[in-house]
């Protein structure tokens, strides 16, 4: 079981959280101007690295707030947790 540290509530069991996908994906400034291919890329194409990856999480069974976490996709270890809107911390 994964232990996730909510920035507001502290460490909790992963069952309390919902995964929200890749963090720091900018919304298009003018979505109506995008072609179907560009819109599909925005909606469906995400990075899939082996190693450190910034992700969005929601504490669904707690404070219900969204936050970001830097997780190693190879080991499942969470290296940093930070609030939405904050810059991604540098993780060695």
Backbone as JSON, one array per atom type, in Angstrom:
{
  "sequence": "XXXXXXXXXXXXXXXXXXXXXXXXXXXXXXXXXXXXXXXXXXXXXXXXXXXXXXXXXXXXXXXXXXXXXXXXXXXXXXXXXXXXXXXXXXXX",
  "N": [[0.85, -1.18, 0.0], [0.49, 2.24, -0.75], [1.71, 5.16, 0.83], [0.59, 8.35, 1.03], [1.39, 11.72, 1.37], [-0.69, 14.15, 2.09], [-0.69, 17.63, 1.44], [-2.22, 19.19, 3.17], [-3.5, 17.53, 5.06], [-1.69, 15.61, 5.92], [0.14, 12.44, 6.11], [-1.55, 9.75, 4.52], [-3.42, 6.78, 3.7], [-3.26, 5.34, 0.44], [-5.77, 4.66, -0.56], [-7.48, 6.72, 0.0], [-7.19, 8.58, -1.98], [-7.41, 9.97, -5.33], [-6.09, 9.49, -8.51], [-4.92, 11.95, -10.77], [-3.59, 12.28, -13.17], [-0.98, 13.61, -15.34], [0.89, 16.32, -14.04], [1.09, 19.91, -14.39], [0.22, 20.48, -17.02], [-0.48, 22.66, -19.41], [-3.45, 24.44, -20.13], [-4.88, 25.0, -23.32], [-4.62, 28.28, -24.74], [-6.47, 29.27, -26.59], [-8.78, 27.25, -27.18], [-10.68, 26.82, -29.21], [-9.36, 27.41, -31.53], [-7.76, 25.29, -32.1], [-6.81, 22.48, -34.08], [-8.44, 19.32, -34.81], [-6.55, 17.31, -34.39], [-4.61, 18.63, -32.8], [-6.17, 19.21, -30.55], [-6.8, 16.63, -29.69], [-4.22, 15.76, -29.02], [-3.73, 17.43, -26.81], [-5.71, 16.51, -25.04], [-5.28, 13.69, -24.75], [-2.58, 12.81, -25.0], [0.16, 12.14, -23.04], [3.16, 12.37, -21.06], [5.16, 9.48, -20.32], [7.22, 8.52, -18.45], [9.97, 6.48, -17.28], [10.84, 6.67, -14.14], [11.27, 9.74, -12.3], [8.27, 11.62, -12.02], [5.91, 14.16, -12.36], [2.78, 14.39, -10.9], [-0.82, 14.77, -10.63], [-2.96, 14.7, -7.83], [-5.91, 13.95, -5.96], [-7.28, 14.42, -2.79], [-9.61, 12.65, -2.11], [-11.13, 11.35, -0.09], [-10.7, 12.91, 2.05], [-9.7, 16.1, 2.61], [-10.47, 16.87, 0.1], [-9.0, 18.34, -1.73], [-6.9, 19.3, -4.5], [-3.57, 18.39, -5.34], [-0.04, 18.22, -6.1], [2.38, 15.68, -6.81], [5.67, 14.32, -6.86], [6.6, 11.42, -8.19], [8.39, 8.37, -8.35], [8.15, 6.37, -11.03], [9.16, 3.87, -11.4], [9.79, 2.77, -8.92], [7.69, 3.46, -7.3], [8.0, 5.23, -5.25], [7.32, 8.2, -3.48], [8.7, 11.31, -3.88], [8.36, 14.03, -3.42], [5.82, 16.3, -2.35], [3.5, 18.78, -3.16], [1.56, 21.81, -3.19], [-1.09, 22.56, -5.5], [-0.42, 24.86, -8.09], [1.97, 25.71, -7.07], [5.49, 25.78, -7.81], [7.24, 23.03, -9.31], [9.18, 21.15, -7.11], [12.77, 20.84, -6.9], [14.13, 17.73, -7.25], [16.61, 15.59, -6.16]],
  "CA": [[0.0, 0.0, 0.0], [1.25, 3.48, -0.88], [1.4, 6.2, 1.8], [0.67, 9.64, 0.35], [1.33, 12.83, 2.32], [-1.5, 15.29, 1.63], [-0.1, 18.86, 1.98], [-3.08, 19.78, 4.18], [-3.94, 16.54, 6.06], [-0.61, 14.74, 6.34], [0.21, 11.11, 5.49], [-2.77, 8.95, 4.52], [-3.4, 5.6, 2.84], [-3.57, 5.67, -0.96], [-7.19, 4.43, -0.83], [-8.2, 7.98, 0.18], [-6.83, 9.5, -3.05], [-7.68, 9.67, -6.74], [-5.03, 9.93, -9.42], [-5.43, 12.93, -11.72], [-2.79, 12.39, -14.38], [0.24, 14.4, -15.36], [0.8, 17.69, -13.54], [1.69, 21.01, -15.15], [-0.21, 20.48, -18.42], [-1.13, 23.95, -19.63], [-4.66, 24.47, -20.94], [-4.67, 25.87, -24.5], [-5.14, 29.64, -24.58], [-7.65, 29.4, -27.46], [-9.13, 25.88, -27.58], [-11.46, 26.81, -30.45], [-8.45, 27.56, -32.66], [-6.99, 24.06, -32.3], [-7.32, 21.46, -35.01], [-8.83, 18.1, -34.11], [-5.33, 16.61, -33.97], [-4.02, 19.37, -31.68], [-7.05, 19.03, -29.39], [-6.59, 15.24, -29.25], [-2.91, 15.72, -28.35], [-3.9, 18.06, -25.5], [-6.56, 15.68, -24.18], [-4.93, 12.28, -24.57], [-1.16, 12.48, -25.04], [0.9, 12.53, -21.85], [4.45, 11.73, -20.87], [5.1, 8.2, -19.63], [8.63, 8.21, -18.21], [10.4, 5.56, -16.22], [11.59, 7.53, -13.22], [10.51, 10.8, -11.64], [7.14, 12.11, -12.82], [5.01, 15.03, -11.6], [1.4, 13.92, -11.07], [-1.88, 15.42, -9.87], [-3.71, 13.8, -6.96], [-7.0, 14.55, -5.19], [-7.55, 13.74, -1.52], [-11.06, 12.48, -2.25], [-11.77, 10.93, 1.15], [-10.23, 13.8, 3.11], [-9.98, 17.52, 2.4], [-10.98, 16.99, -1.26], [-8.19, 19.3, -2.47], [-5.94, 18.79, -5.47], [-2.17, 18.72, -5.1], [0.9, 17.54, -7.0], [3.4, 14.83, -6.2], [6.71, 13.81, -7.74], [6.68, 10.0, -7.87], [9.24, 7.55, -9.2], [7.26, 5.37, -11.61], [9.81, 2.55, -11.36], [9.79, 2.24, -7.55], [6.47, 3.95, -6.67], [8.35, 6.09, -4.12], [6.97, 9.61, -3.64], [9.86, 12.1, -3.47], [7.94, 15.37, -3.0], [4.41, 16.64, -2.45], [3.37, 20.23, -3.12], [0.22, 22.29, -3.5], [-1.34, 22.99, -6.88], [-0.06, 26.25, -8.3], [3.37, 25.9, -6.69], [6.47, 25.25, -8.76], [7.73, 21.69, -9.0], [10.45, 21.2, -6.4], [13.91, 20.12, -7.48], [14.36, 16.47, -6.54], [17.88, 15.03, -6.63]],
  "C": [[0.89, 1.24, 0.0], [0.77, 4.48, 0.18], [1.64, 7.54, 1.12], [0.5, 10.75, 1.38], [0.56, 13.99, 1.7], [-0.87, 16.56, 2.23], [-0.92, 19.5, 3.09], [-3.38, 18.81, 5.34], [-2.83, 15.65, 6.59], [-0.69, 13.38, 5.67], [-1.09, 10.33, 5.64], [-2.58, 7.78, 3.55], [-3.85, 5.97, 1.43], [-5.04, 5.48, -1.31], [-8.01, 5.71, -0.69], [-8.03, 8.94, -1.0], [-7.29, 9.01, -4.42], [-6.56, 10.28, -7.58], [-5.62, 10.86, -10.47], [-4.6, 13.12, -12.96], [-1.58, 13.28, -14.22], [-0.01, 15.82, -14.86], [1.43, 18.66, -14.53], [1.4, 20.93, -16.65], [-1.02, 21.75, -18.63], [-2.35, 23.81, -20.53], [-4.41, 25.38, -22.14], [-5.32, 27.24, -24.3], [-6.42, 29.85, -25.4], [-8.04, 28.02, -27.98], [-9.88, 25.81, -28.91], [-10.57, 26.9, -31.69], [-7.66, 26.29, -32.96], [-7.64, 23.16, -33.34], [-7.74, 20.25, -34.18], [-7.61, 17.35, -33.59], [-4.68, 17.3, -32.77], [-4.85, 19.2, -30.41], [-6.89, 17.61, -28.82], [-5.27, 15.11, -28.52], [-3.01, 16.32, -26.95], [-4.67, 17.13, -24.55], [-5.95, 14.33, -23.81], [-3.44, 11.96, -24.5], [-0.46, 13.04, -23.81], [2.24, 11.82, -21.82], [4.26, 10.42, -20.11], [6.53, 7.74, -19.31], [8.82, 7.07, -17.21], [11.3, 6.39, -15.33], [10.69, 8.59, -12.63], [9.48, 11.42, -12.57], [6.25, 12.95, -11.92], [3.56, 14.67, -11.94], [0.44, 14.77, -10.23], [-2.6, 14.35, -9.05], [-4.8, 14.61, -6.26], [-7.2, 13.74, -3.92], [-9.07, 13.59, -1.38], [-11.76, 12.13, -0.95], [-11.32, 11.78, 2.34], [-10.65, 15.22, 2.82], [-10.53, 17.84, 1.02], [-10.21, 18.03, -2.1], [-7.25, 18.58, -3.44], [-4.54, 19.25, -5.08], [-1.32, 17.94, -6.09], [1.89, 16.72, -6.2], [4.42, 14.44, -7.26], [6.95, 12.36, -7.3], [7.61, 9.31, -8.85], [8.37, 6.41, -9.73], [7.86, 3.97, -11.6], [9.72, 1.92, -9.97], [8.52, 2.57, -6.78], [6.75, 4.85, -5.47], [7.97, 7.53, -4.44], [8.11, 10.44, -3.05], [9.48, 13.49, -2.98], [6.44, 15.51, -3.2], [4.3, 18.15, -2.32], [1.99, 20.64, -3.61], [0.1, 22.7, -4.97], [-1.04, 24.48, -7.0], [1.37, 26.57, -7.89], [4.27, 25.3, -7.75], [6.91, 23.86, -8.32], [9.07, 21.79, -8.27], [11.54, 20.42, -7.11], [14.16, 18.89, -6.61], [15.65, 15.86, -7.07], [17.73, 13.64, -7.2]]
}
